[in-house]
Coordinates of C-alpha atoms in Angstrom, one line a residue:
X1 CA 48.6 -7.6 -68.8
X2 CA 47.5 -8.0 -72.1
X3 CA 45.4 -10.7 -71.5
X4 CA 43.6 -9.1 -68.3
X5 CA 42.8 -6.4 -70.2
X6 CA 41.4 -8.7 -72.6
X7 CA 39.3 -10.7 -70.2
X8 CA 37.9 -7.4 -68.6
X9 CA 36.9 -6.7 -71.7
X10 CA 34.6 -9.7 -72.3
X11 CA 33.4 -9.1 -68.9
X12 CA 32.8 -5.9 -69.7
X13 CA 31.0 -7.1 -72.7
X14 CA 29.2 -9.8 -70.8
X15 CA 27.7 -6.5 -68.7
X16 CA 26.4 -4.8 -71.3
X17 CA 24.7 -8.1 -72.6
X18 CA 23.2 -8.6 -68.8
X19 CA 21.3 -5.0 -69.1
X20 CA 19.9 -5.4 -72.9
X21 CA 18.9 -9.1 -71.6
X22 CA 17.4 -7.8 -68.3
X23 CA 15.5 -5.2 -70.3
X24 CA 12.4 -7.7 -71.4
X25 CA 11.0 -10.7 -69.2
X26 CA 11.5 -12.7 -72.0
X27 CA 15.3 -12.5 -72.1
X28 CA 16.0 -11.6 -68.5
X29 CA 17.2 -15.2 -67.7
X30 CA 19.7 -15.0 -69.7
X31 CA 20.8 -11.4 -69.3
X32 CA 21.1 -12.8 -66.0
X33 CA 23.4 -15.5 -67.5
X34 CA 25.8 -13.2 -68.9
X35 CA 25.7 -11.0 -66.2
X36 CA 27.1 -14.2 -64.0
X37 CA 29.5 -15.5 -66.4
X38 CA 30.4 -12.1 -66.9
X39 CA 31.5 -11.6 -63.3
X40 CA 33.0 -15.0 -62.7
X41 CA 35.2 -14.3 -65.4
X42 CA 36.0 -10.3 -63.9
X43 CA 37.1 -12.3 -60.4
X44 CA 39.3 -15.4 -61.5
X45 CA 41.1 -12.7 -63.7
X46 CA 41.7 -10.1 -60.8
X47 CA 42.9 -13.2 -58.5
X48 CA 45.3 -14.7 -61.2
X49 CA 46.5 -10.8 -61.6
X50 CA 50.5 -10.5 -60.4
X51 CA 49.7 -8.1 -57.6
X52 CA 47.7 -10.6 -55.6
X53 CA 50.2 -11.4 -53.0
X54 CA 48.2 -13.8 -50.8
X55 CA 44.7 -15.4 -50.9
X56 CA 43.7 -15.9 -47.2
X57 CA 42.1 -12.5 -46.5
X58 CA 40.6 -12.8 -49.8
X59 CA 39.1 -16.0 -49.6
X60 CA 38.2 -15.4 -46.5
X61 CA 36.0 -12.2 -47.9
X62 CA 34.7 -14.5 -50.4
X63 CA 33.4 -17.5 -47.7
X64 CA 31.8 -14.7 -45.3
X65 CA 30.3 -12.1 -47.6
X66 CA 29.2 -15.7 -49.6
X67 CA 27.8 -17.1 -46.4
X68 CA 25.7 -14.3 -45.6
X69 CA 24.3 -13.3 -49.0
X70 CA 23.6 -17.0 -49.8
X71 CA 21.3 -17.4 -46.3
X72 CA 20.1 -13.4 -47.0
X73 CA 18.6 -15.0 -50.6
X74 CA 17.1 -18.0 -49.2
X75 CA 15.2 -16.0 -46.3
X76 CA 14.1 -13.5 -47.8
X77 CA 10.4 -12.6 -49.0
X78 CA 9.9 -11.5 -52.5
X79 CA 7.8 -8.3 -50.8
X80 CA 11.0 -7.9 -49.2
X81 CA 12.8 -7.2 -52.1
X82 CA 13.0 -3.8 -52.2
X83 CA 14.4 -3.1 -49.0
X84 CA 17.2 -5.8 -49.9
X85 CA 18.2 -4.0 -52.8
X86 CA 18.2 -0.7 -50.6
X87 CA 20.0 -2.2 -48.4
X88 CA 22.4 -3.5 -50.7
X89 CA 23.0 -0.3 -52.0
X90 CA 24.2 1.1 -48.7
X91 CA 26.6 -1.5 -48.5
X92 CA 28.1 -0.8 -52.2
X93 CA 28.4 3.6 -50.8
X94 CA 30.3 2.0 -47.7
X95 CA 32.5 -0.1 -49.6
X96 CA 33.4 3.0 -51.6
X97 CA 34.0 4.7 -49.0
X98 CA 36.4 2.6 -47.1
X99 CA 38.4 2.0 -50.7
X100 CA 38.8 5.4 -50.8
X101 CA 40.2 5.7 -47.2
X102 CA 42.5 2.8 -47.5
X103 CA 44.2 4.5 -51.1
X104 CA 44.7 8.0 -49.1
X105 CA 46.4 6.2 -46.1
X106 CA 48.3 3.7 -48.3
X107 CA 48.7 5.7 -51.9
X108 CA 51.6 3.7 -52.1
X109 CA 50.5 0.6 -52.8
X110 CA 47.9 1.9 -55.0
X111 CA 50.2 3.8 -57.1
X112 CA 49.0 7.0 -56.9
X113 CA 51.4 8.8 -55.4
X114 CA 52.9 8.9 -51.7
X115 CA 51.5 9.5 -48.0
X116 CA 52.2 13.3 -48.7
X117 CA 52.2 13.6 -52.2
X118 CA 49.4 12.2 -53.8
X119 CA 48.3 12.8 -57.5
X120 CA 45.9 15.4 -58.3
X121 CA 43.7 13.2 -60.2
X122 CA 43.5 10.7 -57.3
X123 CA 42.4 13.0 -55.2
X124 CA 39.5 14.1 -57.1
X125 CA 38.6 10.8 -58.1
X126 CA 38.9 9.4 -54.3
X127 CA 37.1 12.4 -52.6
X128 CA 34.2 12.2 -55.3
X129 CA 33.6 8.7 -54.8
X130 CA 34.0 9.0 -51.1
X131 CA 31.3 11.4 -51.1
X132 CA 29.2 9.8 -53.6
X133 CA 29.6 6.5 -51.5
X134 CA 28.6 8.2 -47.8
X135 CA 25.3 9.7 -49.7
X136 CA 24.6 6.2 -51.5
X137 CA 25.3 4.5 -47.9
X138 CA 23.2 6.7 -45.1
X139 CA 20.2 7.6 -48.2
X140 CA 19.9 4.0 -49.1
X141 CA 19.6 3.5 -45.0
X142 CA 17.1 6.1 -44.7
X143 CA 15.1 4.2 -47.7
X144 CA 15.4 0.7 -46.5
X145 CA 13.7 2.1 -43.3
X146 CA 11.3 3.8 -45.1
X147 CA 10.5 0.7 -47.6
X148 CA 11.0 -1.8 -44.2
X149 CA 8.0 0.2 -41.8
X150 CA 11.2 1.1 -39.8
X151 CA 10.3 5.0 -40.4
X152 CA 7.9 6.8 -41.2
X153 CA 6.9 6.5 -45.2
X154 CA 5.8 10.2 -45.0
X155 CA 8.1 13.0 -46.2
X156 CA 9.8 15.2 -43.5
X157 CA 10.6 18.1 -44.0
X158 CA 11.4 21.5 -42.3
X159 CA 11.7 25.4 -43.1
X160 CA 14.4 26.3 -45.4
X161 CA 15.1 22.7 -45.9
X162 CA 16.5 23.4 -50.1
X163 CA 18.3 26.0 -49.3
X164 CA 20.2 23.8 -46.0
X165 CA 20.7 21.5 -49.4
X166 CA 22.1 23.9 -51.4
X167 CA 24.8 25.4 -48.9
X168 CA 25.7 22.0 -47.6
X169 CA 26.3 20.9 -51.3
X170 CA 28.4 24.2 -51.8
X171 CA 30.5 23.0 -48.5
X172 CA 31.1 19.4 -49.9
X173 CA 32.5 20.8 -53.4
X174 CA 35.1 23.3 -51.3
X175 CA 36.0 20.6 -49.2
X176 CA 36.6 18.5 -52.3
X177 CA 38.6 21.7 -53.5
X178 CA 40.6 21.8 -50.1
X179 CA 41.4 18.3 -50.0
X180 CA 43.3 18.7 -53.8
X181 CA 44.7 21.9 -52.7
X182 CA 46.4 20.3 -49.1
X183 CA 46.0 16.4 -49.1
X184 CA 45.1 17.3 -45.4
X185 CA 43.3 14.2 -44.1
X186 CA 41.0 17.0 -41.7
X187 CA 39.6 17.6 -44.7
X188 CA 39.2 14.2 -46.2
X189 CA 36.8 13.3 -43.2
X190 CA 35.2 16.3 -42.8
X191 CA 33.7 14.9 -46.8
X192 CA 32.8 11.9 -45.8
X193 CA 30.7 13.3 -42.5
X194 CA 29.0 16.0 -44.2
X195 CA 28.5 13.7 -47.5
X196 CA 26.8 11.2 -44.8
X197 CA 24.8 14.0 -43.3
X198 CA 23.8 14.6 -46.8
X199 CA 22.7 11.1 -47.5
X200 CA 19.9 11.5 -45.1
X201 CA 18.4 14.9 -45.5
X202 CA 18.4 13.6 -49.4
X203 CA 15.9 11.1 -48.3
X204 CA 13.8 12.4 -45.7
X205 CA 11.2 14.9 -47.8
X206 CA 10.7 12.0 -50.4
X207 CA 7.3 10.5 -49.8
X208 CA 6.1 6.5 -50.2
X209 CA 4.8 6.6 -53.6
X210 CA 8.2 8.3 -54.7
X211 CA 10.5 5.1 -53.3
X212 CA 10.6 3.4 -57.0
X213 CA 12.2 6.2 -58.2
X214 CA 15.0 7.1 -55.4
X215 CA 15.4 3.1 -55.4
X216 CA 16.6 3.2 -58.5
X217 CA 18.3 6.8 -58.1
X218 CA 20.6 4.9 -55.0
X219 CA 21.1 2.4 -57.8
X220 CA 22.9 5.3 -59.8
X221 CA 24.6 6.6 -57.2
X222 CA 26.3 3.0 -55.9
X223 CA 27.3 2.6 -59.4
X224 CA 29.0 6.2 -59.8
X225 CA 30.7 6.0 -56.8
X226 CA 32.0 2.3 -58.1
X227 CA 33.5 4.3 -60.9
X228 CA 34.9 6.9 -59.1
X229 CA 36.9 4.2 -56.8
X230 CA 37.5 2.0 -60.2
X231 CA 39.6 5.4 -61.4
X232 CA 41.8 5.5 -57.8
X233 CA 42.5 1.5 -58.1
X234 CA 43.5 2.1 -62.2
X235 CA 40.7 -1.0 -62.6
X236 CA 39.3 -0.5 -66.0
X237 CA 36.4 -3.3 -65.4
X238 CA 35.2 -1.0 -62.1
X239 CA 35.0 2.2 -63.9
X240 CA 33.0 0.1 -66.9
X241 CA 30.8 -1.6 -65.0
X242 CA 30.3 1.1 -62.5
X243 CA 29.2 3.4 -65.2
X244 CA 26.8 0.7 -66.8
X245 CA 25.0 0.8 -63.5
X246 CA 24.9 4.6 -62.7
X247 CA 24.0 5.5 -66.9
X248 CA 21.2 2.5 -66.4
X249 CA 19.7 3.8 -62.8
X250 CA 19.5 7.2 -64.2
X251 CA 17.6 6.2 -67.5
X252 CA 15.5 4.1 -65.1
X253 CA 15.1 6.8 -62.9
X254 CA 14.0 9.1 -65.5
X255 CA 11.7 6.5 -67.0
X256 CA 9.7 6.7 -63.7
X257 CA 9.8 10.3 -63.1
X258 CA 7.9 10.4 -67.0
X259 CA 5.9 7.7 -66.1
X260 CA 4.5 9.7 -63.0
X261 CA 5.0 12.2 -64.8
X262 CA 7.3 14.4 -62.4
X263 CA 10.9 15.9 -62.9
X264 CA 13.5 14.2 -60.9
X265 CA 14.0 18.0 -59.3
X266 CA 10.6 17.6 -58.3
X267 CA 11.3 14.0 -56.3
X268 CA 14.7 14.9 -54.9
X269 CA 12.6 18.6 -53.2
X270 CA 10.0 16.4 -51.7
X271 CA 7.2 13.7 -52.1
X272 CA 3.6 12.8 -52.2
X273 CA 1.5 12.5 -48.9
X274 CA 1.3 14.5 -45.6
X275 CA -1.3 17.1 -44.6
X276 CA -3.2 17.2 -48.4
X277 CA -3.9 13.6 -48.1
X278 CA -5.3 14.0 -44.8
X279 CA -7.4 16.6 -46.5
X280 CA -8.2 14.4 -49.1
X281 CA -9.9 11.6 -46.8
X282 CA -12.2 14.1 -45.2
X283 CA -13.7 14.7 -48.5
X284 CA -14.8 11.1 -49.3
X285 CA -14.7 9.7 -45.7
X286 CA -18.2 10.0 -45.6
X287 CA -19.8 8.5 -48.8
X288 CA -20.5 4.6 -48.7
X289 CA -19.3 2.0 -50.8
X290 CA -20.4 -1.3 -51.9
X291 CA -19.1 -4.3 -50.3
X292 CA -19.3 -7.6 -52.3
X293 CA -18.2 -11.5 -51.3
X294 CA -16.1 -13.8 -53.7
X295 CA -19.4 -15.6 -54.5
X296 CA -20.3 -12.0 -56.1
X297 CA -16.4 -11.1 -58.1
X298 CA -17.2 -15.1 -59.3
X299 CA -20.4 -14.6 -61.2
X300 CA -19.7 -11.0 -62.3
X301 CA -16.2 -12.1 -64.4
X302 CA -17.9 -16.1 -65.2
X303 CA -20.0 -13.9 -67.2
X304 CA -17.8 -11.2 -68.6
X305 CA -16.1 -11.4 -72.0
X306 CA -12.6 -9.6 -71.2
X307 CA -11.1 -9.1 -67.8
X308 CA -7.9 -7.0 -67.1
X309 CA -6.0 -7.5 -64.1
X310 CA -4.0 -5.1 -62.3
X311 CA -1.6 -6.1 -59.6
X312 CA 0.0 -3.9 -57.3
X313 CA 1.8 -4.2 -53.5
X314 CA -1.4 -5.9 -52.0
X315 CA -0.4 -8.8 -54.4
X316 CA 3.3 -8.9 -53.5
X317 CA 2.2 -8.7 -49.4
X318 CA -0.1 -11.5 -50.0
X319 CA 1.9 -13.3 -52.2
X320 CA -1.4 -13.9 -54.4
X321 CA 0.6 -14.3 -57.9
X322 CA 0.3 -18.2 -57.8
X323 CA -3.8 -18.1 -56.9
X324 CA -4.3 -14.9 -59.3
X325 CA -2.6 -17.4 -62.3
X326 CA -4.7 -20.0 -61.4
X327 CA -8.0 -17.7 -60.8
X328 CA -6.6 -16.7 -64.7
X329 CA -6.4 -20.0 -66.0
X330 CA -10.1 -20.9 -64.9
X331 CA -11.3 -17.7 -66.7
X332 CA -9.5 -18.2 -69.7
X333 CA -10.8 -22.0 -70.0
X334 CA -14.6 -20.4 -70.0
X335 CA -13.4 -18.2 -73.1
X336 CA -12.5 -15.2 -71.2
X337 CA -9.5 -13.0 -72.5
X338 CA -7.7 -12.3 -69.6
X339 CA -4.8 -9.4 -69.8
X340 CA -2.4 -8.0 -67.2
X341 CA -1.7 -4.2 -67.2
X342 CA 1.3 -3.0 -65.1
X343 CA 1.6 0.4 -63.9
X344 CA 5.5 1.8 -64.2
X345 CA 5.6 2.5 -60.5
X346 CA 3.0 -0.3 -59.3
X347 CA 4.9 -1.7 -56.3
X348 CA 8.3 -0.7 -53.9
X349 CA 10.8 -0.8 -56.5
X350 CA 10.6 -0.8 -60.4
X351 CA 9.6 -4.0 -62.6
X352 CA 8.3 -5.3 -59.2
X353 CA 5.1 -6.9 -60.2
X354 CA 7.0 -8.3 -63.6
X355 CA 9.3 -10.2 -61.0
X356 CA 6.3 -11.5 -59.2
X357 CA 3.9 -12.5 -62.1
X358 CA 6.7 -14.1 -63.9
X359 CA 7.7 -16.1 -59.9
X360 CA 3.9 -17.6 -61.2
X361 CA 4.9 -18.3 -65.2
X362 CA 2.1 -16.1 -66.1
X363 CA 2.8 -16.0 -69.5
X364 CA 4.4 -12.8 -71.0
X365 CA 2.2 -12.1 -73.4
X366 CA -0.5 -11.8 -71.4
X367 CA 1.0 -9.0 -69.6
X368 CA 0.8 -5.5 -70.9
X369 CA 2.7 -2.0 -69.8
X370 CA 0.4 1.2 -69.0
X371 CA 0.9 2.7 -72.4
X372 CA -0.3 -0.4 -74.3
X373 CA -3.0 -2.1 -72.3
X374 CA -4.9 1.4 -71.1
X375 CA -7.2 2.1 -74.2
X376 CA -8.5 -1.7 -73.5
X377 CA -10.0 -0.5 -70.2
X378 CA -12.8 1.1 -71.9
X379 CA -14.1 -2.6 -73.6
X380 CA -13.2 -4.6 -70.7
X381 CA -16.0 -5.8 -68.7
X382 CA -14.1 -6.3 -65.4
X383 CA -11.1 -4.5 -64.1
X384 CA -9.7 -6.8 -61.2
X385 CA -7.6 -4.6 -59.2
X386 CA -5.7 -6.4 -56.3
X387 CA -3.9 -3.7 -53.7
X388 CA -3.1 -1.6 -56.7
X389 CA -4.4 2.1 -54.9
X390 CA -2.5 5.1 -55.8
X391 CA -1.4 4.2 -59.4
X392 CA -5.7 3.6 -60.2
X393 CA -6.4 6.9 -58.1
X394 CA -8.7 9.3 -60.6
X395 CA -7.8 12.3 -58.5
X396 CA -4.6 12.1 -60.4
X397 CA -6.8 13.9 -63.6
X398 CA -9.6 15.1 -61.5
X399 CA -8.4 16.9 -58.4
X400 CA -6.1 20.0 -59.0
X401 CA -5.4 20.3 -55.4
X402 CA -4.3 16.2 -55.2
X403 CA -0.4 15.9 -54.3
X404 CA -0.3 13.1 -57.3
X405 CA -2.2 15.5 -59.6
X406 CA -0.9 15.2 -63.5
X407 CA 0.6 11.3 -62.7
X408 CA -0.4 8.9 -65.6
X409 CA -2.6 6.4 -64.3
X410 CA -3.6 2.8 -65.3
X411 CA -7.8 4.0 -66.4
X412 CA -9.5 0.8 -64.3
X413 CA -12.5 3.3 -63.6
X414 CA -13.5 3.3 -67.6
X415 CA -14.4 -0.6 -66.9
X416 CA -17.6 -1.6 -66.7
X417 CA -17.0 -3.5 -63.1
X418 CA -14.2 -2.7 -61.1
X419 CA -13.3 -5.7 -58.0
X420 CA -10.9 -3.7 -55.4
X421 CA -9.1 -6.3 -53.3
X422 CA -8.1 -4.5 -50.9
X423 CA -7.6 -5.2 -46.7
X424 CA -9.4 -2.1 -45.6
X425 CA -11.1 0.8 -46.6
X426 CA -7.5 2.9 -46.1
X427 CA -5.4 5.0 -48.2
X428 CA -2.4 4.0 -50.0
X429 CA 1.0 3.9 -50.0
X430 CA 0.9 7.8 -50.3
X431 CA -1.2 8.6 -47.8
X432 CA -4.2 9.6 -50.3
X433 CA -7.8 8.4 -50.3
X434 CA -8.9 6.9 -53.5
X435 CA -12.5 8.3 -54.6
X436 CA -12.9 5.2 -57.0
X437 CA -13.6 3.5 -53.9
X438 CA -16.8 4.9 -54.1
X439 CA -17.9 4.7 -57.5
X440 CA -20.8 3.4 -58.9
X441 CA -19.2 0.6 -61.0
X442 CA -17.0 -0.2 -58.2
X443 CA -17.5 -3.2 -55.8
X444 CA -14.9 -3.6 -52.9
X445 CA -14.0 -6.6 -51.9
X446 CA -11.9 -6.3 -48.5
X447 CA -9.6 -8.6 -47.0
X448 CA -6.3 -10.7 -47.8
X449 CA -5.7 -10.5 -51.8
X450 CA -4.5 -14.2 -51.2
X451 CA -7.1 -15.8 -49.3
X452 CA -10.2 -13.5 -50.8
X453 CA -8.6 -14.9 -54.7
X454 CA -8.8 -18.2 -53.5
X455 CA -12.3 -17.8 -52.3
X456 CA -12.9 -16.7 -55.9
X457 CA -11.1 -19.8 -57.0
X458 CA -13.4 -21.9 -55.7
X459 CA -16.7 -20.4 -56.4
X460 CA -15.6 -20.2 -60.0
X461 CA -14.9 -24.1 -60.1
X462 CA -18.3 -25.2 -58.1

């Protein structure tokens, strides 16, 4: 006992290491590391533990659950990404949920009492994680189809929607209070459906440019409701590592709400989009805007002195990272300083462009976060701004009436050039028309970020 309390410690430990490693593209390889070794070490101890009666359904767990995650990882598409981890997230509430089912129809074996008296504590701690678990599972659904093109990416919403909220979460917490007060299992269930119910209108009125944030807010939630359940099985590790994850996704979470500078509140009552960005694109729908070729983004940053580029989801659909480090390297060999600026929010889920630049060993010091990089805007010759739409949008300090009005953006418009790879003259993400679009220093370059930055490629080196 002694000694598995010892292990879980340095697994625990291990944990802790994983996030401070994972906080920096430097060291996130081997925050990675410890966060494997740190797990290995969590499972060999929990399968040498004395209450492991037999191995079969447990290896057999292990062999499918490894099966599919190990073909899930070599399929997948790096835009993909943030769906997966949505998806994942789901599975982590459902887990929790049938945890929490098995200890109230087998309290027995968990130790927590008996089929009809169960422990006070264990039936808080069960029925909280049960309902954290159903949110986290139908919420993360509702924002893998969202993220996937499955639904809609536009919020929904309906009259008296908050206040539905509101009374539904006032239900939950005296069903939570009538479960402790009669172990009725009526009332167990009747949690987990409304907590499921809940999931979803949670999800609906948050709008495409918000998904970063609830992405990472899911992340909270799967790890809160792993702490819950880690307090029913008496696991010390699971109520450690649980609340590493839901402190971390929170902070994150936060980070990005200040970073678009909105309250959480404000994303969890609804999201950007919908009818003002269809008002929006009326206003500017009818001014022109210049069209250039790769021959003409060649010559204009040949000649330039500094060039800042700013990825966004256009680069991860493409996959231009490996073409836009090679475009990079040219410029850099004809003495151009060449920087990165990332947005907080710039693609599905957060540090998503970070993932994809360092996929193409641009090197980190080249790349710059919003707060550092955006003062350089203003000496930089050529902005290069590949699919990067709503987090460059000036209507964000311009336009009182713009849904993303008051978000910190990356300044591209202060450069003397800007290139806009884009496909098409359309909105972003969030359903808004950008008027930089049409801006006098602005030259649009439409089609595939990939193919249009090799074009560039190769009129730079002829």
């Amino acid at each position: 006992m002694v000694m598995s309390s010892l292990a879980y410690l340095v697994a625990s430990i291990c944990f802790i290491l994983a996030l401070r490693g994972l906080s920096h593209p430097e060291t996130a390889r081997r925050g990675l590391q410890y966060g494997m070794g740190g797990m290995a070490l969590a499972i060999v101890t929990t399968l040498v533990a004395p209450q492991v009666n037999t191995y079969v359904l447990i290896v057999l767990g292990i062999a499918i659950g490894g099966a599919i995650g190990t073909t899930i990882a070599k399929k997948i598409a790096m835009t993909e990404l943030p769906q997966l981890m949505a998806a994942f997230h789901s599975l982590v509430g459902l887990a929790a949920v049938l945890v929490a089912a098995a200890a109230f129809y087998n309290p027995e074996a968990y130790g927590i009492g008996t089929h009809d008296d169960i422990h006070l504590t264990s039936l808080i701690e069960m029925s909280l994680g049960a309902a954290i678990g159903a949110i986290t599972f139908t919420g993360s659904i509702v924002a893998w189809g969202k993220l996937q093109g499955t639904f809609s990416g536009k919020p929904v919403t309906f009259e008296g929607q908050h206040k539905v909220n509101a009374i539904l979460g006032a239900v939950l917490l005296l069903l939570v209070f009538l479960l402790c007060l009669t172990g009725s299992s009526f009332y167990f269930w009747m949690i987990v459906i409304l907590s499921l119910g809940l999931g979803v209108l949670m999800i609906i009125p948050i709008g495409g440019a918000d998904m970063p944030v609830i992405v990472s807010m899911l992340n909270s939630y799967s790890g809160w409701a792993a702490a819950g359940i880690g307090f029913t099985l008496h696991n010390n590790l699971l109520i450690v590592t649980g609340a590493l994850v839901g402190a971390s996704g929170a902070i994150l979470s936060y980070i990005m709400c200040k970073g678009m500078n909105r309250s959480f509140v404000s994303v969890l009552l609804g999201g950007f989009g919908g009818e003002q960005a269809a008002g929006a694109a009326a206003v500017h729908g009818d001014r022109n805007a210049k069209i250039g070729a790769a021959e003409d983004a060649a010559y204009i940053m040949k000649n330039a002195a500094r060039v800042i580029i700013v990825p966004g989801y256009g680069m991860a659909v493409s996959q231009a990272q490996h073409a836009l480090r090679e475009m990079a390297d040219i410029l850099k060999k004809a003495g151009v300083d060449v920087k990165y600026a990332i947005h907080p929010v710039a693609g599905r889920m957060p540090g998503h462009m970070n993932v994809l630049l360092a996929e193409a060993n641009v090197p980190y010091d080249s790349v710059f976060e919003m707060e550092d990089i955006n003062r350089d805007f203003a000496q930089a010759d050529v902005a290069y701004v590949i699919g990067a739409n709503d987090i460059t949008n000036p209507s964000a300090k311009t336009d009182p009436t713009s849904p993303i009005y008051g978000m910190p953006i990356l300044d591209v418009e202060k450069a003397k050039t800007v290139l806009f790879v884009k496909r098409s003259m359309g909105s972003g993400y969030a359903g808004i028309d950008n008027p930089l679009f049409f801006a006098d220093n602005t030259l649009m370059l439409l089609g595939d970020a990939k193919k249009m930055t090799e074009e560039i490629i190769k009129a730079l080196e002829h």
